[in-house]
PDB file of C-alpha atoms in Angstrom:
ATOM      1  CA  UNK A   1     -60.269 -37.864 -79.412  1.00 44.00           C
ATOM      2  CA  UNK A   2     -60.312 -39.853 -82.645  1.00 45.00           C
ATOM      3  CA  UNK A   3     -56.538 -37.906 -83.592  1.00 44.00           C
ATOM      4  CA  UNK A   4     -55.037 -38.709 -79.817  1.00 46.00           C
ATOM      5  CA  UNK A   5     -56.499 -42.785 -80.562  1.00 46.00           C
ATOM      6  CA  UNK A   6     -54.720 -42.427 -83.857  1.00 45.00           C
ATOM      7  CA  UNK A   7     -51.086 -41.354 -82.355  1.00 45.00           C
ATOM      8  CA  UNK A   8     -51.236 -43.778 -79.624  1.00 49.00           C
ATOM      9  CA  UNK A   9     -51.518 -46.649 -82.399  1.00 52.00           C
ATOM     10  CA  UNK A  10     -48.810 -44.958 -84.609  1.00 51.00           C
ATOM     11  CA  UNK A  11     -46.435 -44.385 -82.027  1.00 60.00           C
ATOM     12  CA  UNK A  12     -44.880 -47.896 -81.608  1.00 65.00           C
ATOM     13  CA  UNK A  13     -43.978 -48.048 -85.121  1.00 67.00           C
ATOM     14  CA  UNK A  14     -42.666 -44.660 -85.127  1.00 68.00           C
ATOM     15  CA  UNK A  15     -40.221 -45.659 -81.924  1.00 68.00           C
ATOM     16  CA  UNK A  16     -39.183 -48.940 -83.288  1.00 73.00           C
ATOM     17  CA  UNK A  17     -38.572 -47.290 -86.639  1.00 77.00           C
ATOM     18  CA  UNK A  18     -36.282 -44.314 -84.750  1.00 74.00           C
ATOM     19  CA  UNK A  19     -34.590 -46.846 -82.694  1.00 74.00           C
ATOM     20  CA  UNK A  20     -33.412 -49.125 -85.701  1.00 79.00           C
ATOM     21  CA  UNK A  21     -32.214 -46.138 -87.635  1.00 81.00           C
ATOM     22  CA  UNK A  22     -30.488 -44.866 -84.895  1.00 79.00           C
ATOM     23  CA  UNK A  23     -29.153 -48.169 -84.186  1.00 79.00           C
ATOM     24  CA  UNK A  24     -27.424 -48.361 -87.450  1.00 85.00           C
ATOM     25  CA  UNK A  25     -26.368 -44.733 -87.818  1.00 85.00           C
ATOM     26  CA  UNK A  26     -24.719 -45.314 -84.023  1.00 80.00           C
ATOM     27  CA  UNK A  27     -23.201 -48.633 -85.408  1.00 80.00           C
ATOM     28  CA  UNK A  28     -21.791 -47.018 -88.862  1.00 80.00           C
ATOM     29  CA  UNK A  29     -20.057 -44.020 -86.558  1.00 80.00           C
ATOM     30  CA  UNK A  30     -18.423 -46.386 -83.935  1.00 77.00           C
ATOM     31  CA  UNK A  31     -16.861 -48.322 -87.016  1.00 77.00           C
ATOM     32  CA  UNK A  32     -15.715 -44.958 -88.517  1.00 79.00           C
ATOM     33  CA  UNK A  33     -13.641 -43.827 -85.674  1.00 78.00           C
ATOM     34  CA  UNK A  34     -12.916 -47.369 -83.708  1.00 71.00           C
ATOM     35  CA  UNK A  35      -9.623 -47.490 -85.160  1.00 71.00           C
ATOM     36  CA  UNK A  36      -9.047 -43.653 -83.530  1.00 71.00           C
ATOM     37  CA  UNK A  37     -10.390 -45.107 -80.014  1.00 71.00           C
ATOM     38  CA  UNK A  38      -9.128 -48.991 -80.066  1.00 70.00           C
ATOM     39  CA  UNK A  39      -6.782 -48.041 -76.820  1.00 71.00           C
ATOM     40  CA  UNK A  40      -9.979 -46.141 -75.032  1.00 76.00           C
ATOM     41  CA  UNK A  41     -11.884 -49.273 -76.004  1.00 79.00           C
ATOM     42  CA  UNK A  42      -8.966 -52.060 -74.439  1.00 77.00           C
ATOM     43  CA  UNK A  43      -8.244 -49.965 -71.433  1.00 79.00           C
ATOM     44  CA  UNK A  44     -11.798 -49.654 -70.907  1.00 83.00           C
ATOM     45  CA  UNK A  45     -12.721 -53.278 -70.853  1.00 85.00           C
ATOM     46  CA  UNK A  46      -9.485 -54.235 -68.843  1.00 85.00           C
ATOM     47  CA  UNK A  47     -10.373 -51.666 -65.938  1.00 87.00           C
ATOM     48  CA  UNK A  48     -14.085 -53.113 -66.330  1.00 88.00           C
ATOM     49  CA  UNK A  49     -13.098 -56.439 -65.885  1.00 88.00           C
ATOM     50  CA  UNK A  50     -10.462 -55.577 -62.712  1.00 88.00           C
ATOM     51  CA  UNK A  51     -12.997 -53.600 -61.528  1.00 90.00           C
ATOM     52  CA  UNK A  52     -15.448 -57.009 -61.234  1.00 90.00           C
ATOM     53  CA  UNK A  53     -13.035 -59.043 -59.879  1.00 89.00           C
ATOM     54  CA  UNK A  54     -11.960 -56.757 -56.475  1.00 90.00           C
ATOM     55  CA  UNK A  55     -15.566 -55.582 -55.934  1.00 90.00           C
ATOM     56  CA  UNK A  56     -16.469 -58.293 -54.149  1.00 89.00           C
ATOM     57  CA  UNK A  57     -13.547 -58.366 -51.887  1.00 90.00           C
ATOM     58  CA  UNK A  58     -13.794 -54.298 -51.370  1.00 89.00           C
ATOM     59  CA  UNK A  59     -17.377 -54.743 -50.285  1.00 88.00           C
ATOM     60  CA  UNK A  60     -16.612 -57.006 -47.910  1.00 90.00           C
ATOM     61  CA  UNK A  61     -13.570 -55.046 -46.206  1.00 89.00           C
ATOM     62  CA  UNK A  62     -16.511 -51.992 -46.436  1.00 87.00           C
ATOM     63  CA  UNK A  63     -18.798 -54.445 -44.532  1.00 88.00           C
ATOM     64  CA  UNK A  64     -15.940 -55.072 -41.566  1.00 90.00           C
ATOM     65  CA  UNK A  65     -15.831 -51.218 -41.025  1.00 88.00           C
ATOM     66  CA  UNK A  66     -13.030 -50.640 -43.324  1.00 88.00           C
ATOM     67  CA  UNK A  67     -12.934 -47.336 -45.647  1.00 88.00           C
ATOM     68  CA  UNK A  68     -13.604 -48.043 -49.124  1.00 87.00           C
ATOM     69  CA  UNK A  69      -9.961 -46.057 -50.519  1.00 88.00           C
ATOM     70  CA  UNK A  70      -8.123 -48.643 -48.002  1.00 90.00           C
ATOM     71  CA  UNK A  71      -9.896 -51.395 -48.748  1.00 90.00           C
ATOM     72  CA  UNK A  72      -8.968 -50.230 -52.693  1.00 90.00           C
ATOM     73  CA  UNK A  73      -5.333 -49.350 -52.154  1.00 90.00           C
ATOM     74  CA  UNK A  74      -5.170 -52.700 -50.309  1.00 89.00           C
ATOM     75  CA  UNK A  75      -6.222 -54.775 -53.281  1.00 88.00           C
ATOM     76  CA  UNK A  76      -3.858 -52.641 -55.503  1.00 88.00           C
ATOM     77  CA  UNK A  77      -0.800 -52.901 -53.490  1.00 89.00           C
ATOM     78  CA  UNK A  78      -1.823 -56.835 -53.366  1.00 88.00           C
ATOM     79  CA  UNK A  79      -2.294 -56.882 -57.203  1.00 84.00           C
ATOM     80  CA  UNK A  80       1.288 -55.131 -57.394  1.00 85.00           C
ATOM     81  CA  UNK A  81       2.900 -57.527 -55.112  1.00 87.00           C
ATOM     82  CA  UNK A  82       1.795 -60.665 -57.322  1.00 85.00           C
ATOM     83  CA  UNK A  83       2.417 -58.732 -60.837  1.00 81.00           C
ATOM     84  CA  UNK A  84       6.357 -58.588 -59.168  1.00 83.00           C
ATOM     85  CA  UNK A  85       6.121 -62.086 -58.179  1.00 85.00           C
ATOM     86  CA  UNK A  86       5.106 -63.628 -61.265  1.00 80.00           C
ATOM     87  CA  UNK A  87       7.485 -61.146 -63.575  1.00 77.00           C
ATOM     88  CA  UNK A  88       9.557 -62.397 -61.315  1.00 79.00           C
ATOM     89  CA  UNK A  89       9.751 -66.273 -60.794  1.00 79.00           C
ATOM     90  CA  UNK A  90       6.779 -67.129 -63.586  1.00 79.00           C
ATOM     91  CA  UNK A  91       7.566 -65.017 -66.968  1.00 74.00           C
ATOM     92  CA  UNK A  92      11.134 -66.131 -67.144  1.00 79.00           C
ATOM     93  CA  UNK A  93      10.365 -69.840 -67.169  1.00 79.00           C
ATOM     94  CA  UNK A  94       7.524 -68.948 -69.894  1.00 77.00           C
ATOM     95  CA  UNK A  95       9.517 -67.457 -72.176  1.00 77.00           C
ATOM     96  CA  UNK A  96      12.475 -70.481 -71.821  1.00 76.00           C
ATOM     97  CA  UNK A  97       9.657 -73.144 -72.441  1.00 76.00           C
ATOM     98  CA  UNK A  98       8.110 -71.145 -75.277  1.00 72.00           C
ATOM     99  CA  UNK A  99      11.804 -71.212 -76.876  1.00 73.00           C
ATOM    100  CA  UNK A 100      12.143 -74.679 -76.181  1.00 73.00           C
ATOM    101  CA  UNK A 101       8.463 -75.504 -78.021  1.00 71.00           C
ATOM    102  CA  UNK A 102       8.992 -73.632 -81.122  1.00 69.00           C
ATOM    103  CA  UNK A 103      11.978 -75.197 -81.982  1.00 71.00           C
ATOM    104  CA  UNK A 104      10.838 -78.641 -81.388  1.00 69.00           C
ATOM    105  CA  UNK A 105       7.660 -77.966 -83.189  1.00 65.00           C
ATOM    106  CA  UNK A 106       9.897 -77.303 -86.364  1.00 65.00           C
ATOM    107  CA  UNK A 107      11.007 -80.721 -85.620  1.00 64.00           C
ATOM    108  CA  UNK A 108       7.467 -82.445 -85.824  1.00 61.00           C
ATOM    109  CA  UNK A 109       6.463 -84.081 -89.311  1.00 63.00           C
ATOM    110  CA  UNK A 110       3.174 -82.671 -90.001  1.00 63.00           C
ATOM    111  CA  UNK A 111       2.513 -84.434 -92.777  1.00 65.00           C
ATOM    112  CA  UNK A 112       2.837 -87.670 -91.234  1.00 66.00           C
ATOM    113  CA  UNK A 113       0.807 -86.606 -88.725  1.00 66.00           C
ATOM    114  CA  UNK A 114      -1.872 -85.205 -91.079  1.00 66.00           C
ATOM    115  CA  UNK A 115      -1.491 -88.648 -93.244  1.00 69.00           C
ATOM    116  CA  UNK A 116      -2.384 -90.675 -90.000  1.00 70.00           C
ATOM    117  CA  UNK A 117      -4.949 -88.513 -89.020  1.00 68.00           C
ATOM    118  CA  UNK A 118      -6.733 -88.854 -91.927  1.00 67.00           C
ATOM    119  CA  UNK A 119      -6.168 -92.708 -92.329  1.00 69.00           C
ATOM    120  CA  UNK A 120      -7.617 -93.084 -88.616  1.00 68.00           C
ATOM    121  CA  UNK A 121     -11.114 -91.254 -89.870  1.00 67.00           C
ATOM    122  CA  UNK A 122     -11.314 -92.918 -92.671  1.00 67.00           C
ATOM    123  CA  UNK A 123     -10.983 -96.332 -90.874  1.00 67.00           C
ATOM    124  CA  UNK A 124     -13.015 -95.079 -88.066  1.00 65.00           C
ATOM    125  CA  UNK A 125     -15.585 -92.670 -88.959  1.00 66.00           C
ATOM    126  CA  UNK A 126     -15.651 -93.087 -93.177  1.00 63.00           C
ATOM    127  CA  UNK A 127     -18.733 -90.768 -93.689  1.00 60.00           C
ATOM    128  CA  UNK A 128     -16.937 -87.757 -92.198  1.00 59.00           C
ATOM    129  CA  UNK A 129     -14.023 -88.240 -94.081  1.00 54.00           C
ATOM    130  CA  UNK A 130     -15.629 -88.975 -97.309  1.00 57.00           C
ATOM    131  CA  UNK A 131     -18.069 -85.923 -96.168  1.00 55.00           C
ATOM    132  CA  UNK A 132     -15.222 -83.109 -95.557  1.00 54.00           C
ATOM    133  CA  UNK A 133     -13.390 -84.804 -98.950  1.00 55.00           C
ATOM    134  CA  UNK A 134     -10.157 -85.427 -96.983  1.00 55.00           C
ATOM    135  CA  UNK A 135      -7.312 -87.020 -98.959  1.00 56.00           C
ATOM    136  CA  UNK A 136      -4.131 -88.215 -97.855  1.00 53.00           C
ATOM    137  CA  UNK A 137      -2.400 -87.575-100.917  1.00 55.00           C
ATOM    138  CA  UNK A 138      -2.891 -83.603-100.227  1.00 57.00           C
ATOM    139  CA  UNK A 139      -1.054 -83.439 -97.219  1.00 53.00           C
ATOM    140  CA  UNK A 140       1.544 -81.561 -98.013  1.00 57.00           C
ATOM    141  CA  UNK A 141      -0.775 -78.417 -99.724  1.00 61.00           C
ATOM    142  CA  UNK A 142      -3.106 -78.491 -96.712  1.00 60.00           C
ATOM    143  CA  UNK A 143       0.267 -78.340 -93.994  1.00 61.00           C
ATOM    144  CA  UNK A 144       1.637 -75.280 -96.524  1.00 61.00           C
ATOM    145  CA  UNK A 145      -1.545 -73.892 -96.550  1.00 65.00           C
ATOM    146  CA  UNK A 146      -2.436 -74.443 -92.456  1.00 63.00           C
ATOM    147  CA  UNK A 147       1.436 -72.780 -91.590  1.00 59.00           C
ATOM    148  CA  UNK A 148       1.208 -69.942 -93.932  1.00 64.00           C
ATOM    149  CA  UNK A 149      -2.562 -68.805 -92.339  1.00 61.00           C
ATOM    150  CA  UNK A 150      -1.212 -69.862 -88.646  1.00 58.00           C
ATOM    151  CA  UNK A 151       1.735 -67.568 -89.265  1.00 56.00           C
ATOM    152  CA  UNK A 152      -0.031 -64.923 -90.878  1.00 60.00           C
ATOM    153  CA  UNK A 153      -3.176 -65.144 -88.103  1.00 55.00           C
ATOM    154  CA  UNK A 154       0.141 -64.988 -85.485  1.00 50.00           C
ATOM    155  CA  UNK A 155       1.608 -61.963 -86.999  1.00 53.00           C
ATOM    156  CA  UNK A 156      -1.725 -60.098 -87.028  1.00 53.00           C
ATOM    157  CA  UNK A 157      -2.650 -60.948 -83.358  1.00 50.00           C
ATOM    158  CA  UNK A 158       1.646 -59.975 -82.484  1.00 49.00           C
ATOM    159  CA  UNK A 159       0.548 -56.873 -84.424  1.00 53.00           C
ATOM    160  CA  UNK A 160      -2.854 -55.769 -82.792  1.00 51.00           C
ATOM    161  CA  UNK A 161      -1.893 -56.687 -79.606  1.00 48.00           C
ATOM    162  CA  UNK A 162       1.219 -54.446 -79.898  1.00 49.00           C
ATOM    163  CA  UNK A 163      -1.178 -51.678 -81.059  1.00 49.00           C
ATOM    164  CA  UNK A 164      -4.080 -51.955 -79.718  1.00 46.00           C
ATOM    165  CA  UNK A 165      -2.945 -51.024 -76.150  1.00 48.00           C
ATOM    166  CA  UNK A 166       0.696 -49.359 -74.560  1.00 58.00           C
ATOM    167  CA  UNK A 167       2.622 -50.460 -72.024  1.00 60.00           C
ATOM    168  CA  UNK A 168       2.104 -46.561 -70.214  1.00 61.00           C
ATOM    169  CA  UNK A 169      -1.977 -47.124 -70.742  1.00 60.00           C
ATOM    170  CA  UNK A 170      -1.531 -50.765 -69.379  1.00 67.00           C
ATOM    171  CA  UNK A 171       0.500 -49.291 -66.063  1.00 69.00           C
ATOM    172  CA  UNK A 172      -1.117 -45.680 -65.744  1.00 76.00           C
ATOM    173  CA  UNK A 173      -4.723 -45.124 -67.380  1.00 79.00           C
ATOM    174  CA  UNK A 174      -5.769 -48.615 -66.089  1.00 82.00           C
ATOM    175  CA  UNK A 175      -5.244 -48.321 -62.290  1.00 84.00           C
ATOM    176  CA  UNK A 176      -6.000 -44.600 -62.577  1.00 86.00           C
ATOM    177  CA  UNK A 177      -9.791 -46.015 -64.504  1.00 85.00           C
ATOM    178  CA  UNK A 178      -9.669 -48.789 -61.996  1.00 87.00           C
ATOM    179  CA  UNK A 179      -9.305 -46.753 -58.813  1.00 88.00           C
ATOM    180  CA  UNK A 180     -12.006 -44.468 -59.819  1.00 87.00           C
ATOM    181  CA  UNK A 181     -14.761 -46.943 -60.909  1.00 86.00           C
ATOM    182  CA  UNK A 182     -14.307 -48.868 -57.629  1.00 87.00           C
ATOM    183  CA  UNK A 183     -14.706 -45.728 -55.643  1.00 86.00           C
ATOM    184  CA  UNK A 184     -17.148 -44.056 -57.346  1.00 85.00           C
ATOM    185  CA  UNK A 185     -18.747 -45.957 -59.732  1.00 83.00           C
ATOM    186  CA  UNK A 186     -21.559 -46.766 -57.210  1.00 82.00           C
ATOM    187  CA  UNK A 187     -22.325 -43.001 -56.551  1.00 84.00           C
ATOM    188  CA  UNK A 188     -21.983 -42.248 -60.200  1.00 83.00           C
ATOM    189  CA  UNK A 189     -24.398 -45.266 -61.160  1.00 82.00           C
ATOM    190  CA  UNK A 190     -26.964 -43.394 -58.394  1.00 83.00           C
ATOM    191  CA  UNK A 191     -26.318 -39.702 -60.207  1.00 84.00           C
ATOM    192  CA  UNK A 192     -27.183 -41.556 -63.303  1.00 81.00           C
ATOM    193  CA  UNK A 193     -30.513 -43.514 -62.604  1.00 80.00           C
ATOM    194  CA  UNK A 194     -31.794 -40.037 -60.614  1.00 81.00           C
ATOM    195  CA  UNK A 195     -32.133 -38.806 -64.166  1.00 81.00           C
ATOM    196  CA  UNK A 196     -34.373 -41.550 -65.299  1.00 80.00           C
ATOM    197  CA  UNK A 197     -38.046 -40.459 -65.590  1.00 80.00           C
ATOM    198  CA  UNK A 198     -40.207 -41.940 -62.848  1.00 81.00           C
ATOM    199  CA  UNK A 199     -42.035 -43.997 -65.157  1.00 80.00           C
ATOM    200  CA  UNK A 200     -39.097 -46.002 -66.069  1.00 77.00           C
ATOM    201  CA  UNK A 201     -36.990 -45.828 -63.048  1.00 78.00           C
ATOM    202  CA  UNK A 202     -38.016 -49.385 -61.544  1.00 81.00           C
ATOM    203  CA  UNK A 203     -37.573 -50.629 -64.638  1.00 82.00           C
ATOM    204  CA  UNK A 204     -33.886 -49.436 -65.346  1.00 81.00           C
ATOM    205  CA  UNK A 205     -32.912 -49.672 -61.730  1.00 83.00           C
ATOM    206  CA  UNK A 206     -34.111 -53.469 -61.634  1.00 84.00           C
ATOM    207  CA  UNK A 207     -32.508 -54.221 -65.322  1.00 84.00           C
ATOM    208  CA  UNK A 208     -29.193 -52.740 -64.794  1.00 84.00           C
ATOM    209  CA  UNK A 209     -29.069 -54.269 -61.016  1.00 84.00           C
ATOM    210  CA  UNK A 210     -29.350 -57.707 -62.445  1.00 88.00           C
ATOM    211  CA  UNK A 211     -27.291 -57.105 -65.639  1.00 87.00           C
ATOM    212  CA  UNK A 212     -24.310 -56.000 -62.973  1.00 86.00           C
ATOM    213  CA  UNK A 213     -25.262 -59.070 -60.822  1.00 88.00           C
ATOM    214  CA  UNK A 214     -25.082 -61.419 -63.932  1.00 89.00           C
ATOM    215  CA  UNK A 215     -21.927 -60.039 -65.443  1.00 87.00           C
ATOM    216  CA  UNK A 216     -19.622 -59.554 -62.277  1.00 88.00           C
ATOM    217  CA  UNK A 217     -20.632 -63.437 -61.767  1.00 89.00           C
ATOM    218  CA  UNK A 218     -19.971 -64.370 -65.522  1.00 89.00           C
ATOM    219  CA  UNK A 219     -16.405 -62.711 -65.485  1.00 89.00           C
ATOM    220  CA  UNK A 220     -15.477 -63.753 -62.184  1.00 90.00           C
ATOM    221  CA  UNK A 221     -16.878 -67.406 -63.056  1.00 90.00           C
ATOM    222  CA  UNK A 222     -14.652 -67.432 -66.199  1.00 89.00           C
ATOM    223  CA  UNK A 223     -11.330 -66.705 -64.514  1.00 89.00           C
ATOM    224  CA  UNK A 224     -11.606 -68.544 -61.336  1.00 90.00           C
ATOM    225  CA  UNK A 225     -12.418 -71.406 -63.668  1.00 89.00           C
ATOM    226  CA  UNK A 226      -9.492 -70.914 -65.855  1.00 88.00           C
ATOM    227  CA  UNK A 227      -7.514 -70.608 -62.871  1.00 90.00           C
ATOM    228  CA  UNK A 228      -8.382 -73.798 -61.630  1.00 92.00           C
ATOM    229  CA  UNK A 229      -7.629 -75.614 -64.753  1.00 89.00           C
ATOM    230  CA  UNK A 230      -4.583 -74.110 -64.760  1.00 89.00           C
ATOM    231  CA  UNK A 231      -3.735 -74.944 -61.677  1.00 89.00           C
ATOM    232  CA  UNK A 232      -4.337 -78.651 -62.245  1.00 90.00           C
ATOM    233  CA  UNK A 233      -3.350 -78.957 -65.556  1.00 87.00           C
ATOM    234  CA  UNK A 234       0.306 -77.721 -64.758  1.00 86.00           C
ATOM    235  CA  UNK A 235       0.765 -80.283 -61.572  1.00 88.00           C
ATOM    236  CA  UNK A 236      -0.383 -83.237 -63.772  1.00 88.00           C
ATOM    237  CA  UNK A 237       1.589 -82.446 -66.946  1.00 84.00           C
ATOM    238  CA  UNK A 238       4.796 -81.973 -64.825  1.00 84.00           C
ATOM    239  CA  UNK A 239       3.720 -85.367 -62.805  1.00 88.00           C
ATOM    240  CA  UNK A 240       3.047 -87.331 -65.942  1.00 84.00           C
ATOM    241  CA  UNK A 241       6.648 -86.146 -67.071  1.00 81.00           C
ATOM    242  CA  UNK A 242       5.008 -84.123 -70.346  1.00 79.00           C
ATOM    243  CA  UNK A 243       7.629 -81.042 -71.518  1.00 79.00           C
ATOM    244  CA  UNK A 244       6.617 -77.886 -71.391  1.00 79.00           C
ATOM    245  CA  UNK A 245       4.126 -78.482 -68.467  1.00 81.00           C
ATOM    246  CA  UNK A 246       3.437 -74.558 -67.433  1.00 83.00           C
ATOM    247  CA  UNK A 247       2.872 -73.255 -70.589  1.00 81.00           C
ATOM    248  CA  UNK A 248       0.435 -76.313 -71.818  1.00 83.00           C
ATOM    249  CA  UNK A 249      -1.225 -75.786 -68.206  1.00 84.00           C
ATOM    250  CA  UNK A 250      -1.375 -72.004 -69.344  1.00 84.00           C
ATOM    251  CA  UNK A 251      -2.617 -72.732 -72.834  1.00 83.00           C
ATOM    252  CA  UNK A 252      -5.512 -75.049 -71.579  1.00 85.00           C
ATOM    253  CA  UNK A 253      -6.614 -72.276 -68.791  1.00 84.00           C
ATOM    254  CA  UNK A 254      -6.432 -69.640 -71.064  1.00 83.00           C
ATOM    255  CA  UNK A 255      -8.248 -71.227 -74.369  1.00 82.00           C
ATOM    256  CA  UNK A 256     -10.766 -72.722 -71.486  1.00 82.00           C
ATOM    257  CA  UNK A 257     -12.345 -68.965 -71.593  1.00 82.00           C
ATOM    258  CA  UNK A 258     -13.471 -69.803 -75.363  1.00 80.00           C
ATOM    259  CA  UNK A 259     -17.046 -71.766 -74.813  1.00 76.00           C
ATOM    260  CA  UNK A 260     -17.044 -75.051 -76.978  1.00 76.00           C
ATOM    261  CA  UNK A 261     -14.272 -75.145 -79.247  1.00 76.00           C
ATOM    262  CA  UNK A 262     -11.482 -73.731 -76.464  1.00 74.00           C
ATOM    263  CA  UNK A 263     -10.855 -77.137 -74.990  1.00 74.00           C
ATOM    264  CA  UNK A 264     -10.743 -79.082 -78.165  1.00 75.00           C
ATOM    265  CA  UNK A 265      -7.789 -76.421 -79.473  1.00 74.00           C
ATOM    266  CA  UNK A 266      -5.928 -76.568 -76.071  1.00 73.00           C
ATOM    267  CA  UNK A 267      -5.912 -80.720 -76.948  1.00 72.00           C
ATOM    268  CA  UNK A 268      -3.962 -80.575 -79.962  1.00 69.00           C
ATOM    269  CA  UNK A 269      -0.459 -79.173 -78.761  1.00 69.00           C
ATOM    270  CA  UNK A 270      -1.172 -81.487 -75.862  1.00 67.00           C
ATOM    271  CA  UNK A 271      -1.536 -84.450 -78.286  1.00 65.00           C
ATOM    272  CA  UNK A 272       1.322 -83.185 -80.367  1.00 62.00           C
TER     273      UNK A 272
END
């Protein structure tokens, strides 16, 4: 009796203790071979996040009495449609605006700007700028030092996007991974929690319910907002007569996604 008391008190520690080393030794082995499964990895999350954003809309087809495979082919052929469209009418004018901003941002003074940047915080907000040390007289090392790590932080991100993901995975593996989490996942998910001991299946069926719940809502929140931004932003710039109204309108629904400091980067080529 005393020997059962005695594992039942030891066997907390023992779990924790498993669970943290096989934490790490599952973290160390992911890091070892990410580099062999970055495409598995990019695919995966793009099909996951596809997947969240025609649920809804399949579910509610499934609902009306349609089949679940023509409710999916329906969004797909839908998706299609507006990828043609916007390759169409929208990536054209991107790419002539994006032109059009990099060469007049070769035409912009930084170091004026930076000078009366740094003269408007001192004037206005001194303890900041005597906090941070900012001097005017080092404008021109601090622009040479901000374009050399902007164009070496742009050549990396060219680079790893390039890599990181095909144009055959983007067009192939990703409906293909789409199609079948949509149709199956939901039978698959069921196959899955039938192999949960009955002890914990309330538990896991209740957790994983509400994690799905919470991140469908999260990712669909994110875009629709974005979208929206976009949508606004674009109108307005072109109304208030601003250059390069689509892709600032882009730029500030995109960087929108990035909680806090998104907004506040989107400002700059705006104020620029």
């Amino acid at each position: 009796m005393a020997k059962t008391e005695t594992r039942k008190k030891i066997n907390p520690l023992y779990r924790r203790l498993f669970l943290l080393v096989f934490g790490i030794i599952s973290l160390y082995v992911f890091l070892l071979i990410y580099p062999h499964i970055s495409d598995l990895i990019v695919v995966g999350i793009i099909a996951l996040v596809l997947t969240y954003v025609f649920r809804p809309g399949v579910e509610a087809l499934e609902r009306l009495g349609v089949s679940r495979t023509v409710a999916i082919s329906g969004f797909f052929v839908f998706g299609a449609g507006l990828i043609v469209i916007l390759f169409q009418y929208l990536v054209p004018v991107v790419i002539h605006e994006l032109g059009l901003m990099t060469t007049k941002l070769n035409e912009v003074d930084f170091t004026d700007l930076y000078r009366k940047g740094v003269d408007w915080i001192f004037v206005k907000i001194p303890v900041i700028g005597n906090f941070i040390d900012l001097d005017p007289d080092r404008a021109g090392e601090f622009i040479e030092k901000t374009k050399t790590a902007i164009v070496s932080f742009l050549q990396k991100s060219i680079t790893l996007a390039a890599g990181a993901v095909n144009f055959i995975a983007l067009t192939t593996v990703v409906p293909f991974l789409t199609f079948f989490i949509l149709k199956d996942g939901p039978e698959f998910s069921k196959k899955v929690l039938e192999k949960i001991p009955n002890r914990f299946f309330e538990m896991t069926m209740s957790l994983s319910h509400r994690i799905d719940l919470q991140l469908g809502a999260y990712i669909r929140s994110i875009l629709v907002e974005s979208l929206i931004i976009f949508l606004i932003s674009w109108p307005a710039f072109a109304l208030l007569g601003m250059k390069f109204a689509l892709v600032l309108g882009m730029l500030n629904g995109l960087l929108n996604m990035i909680p806090f400091i998104g907004p506040i980067i989107a400002a700059v080529p705006i104020a620029i």
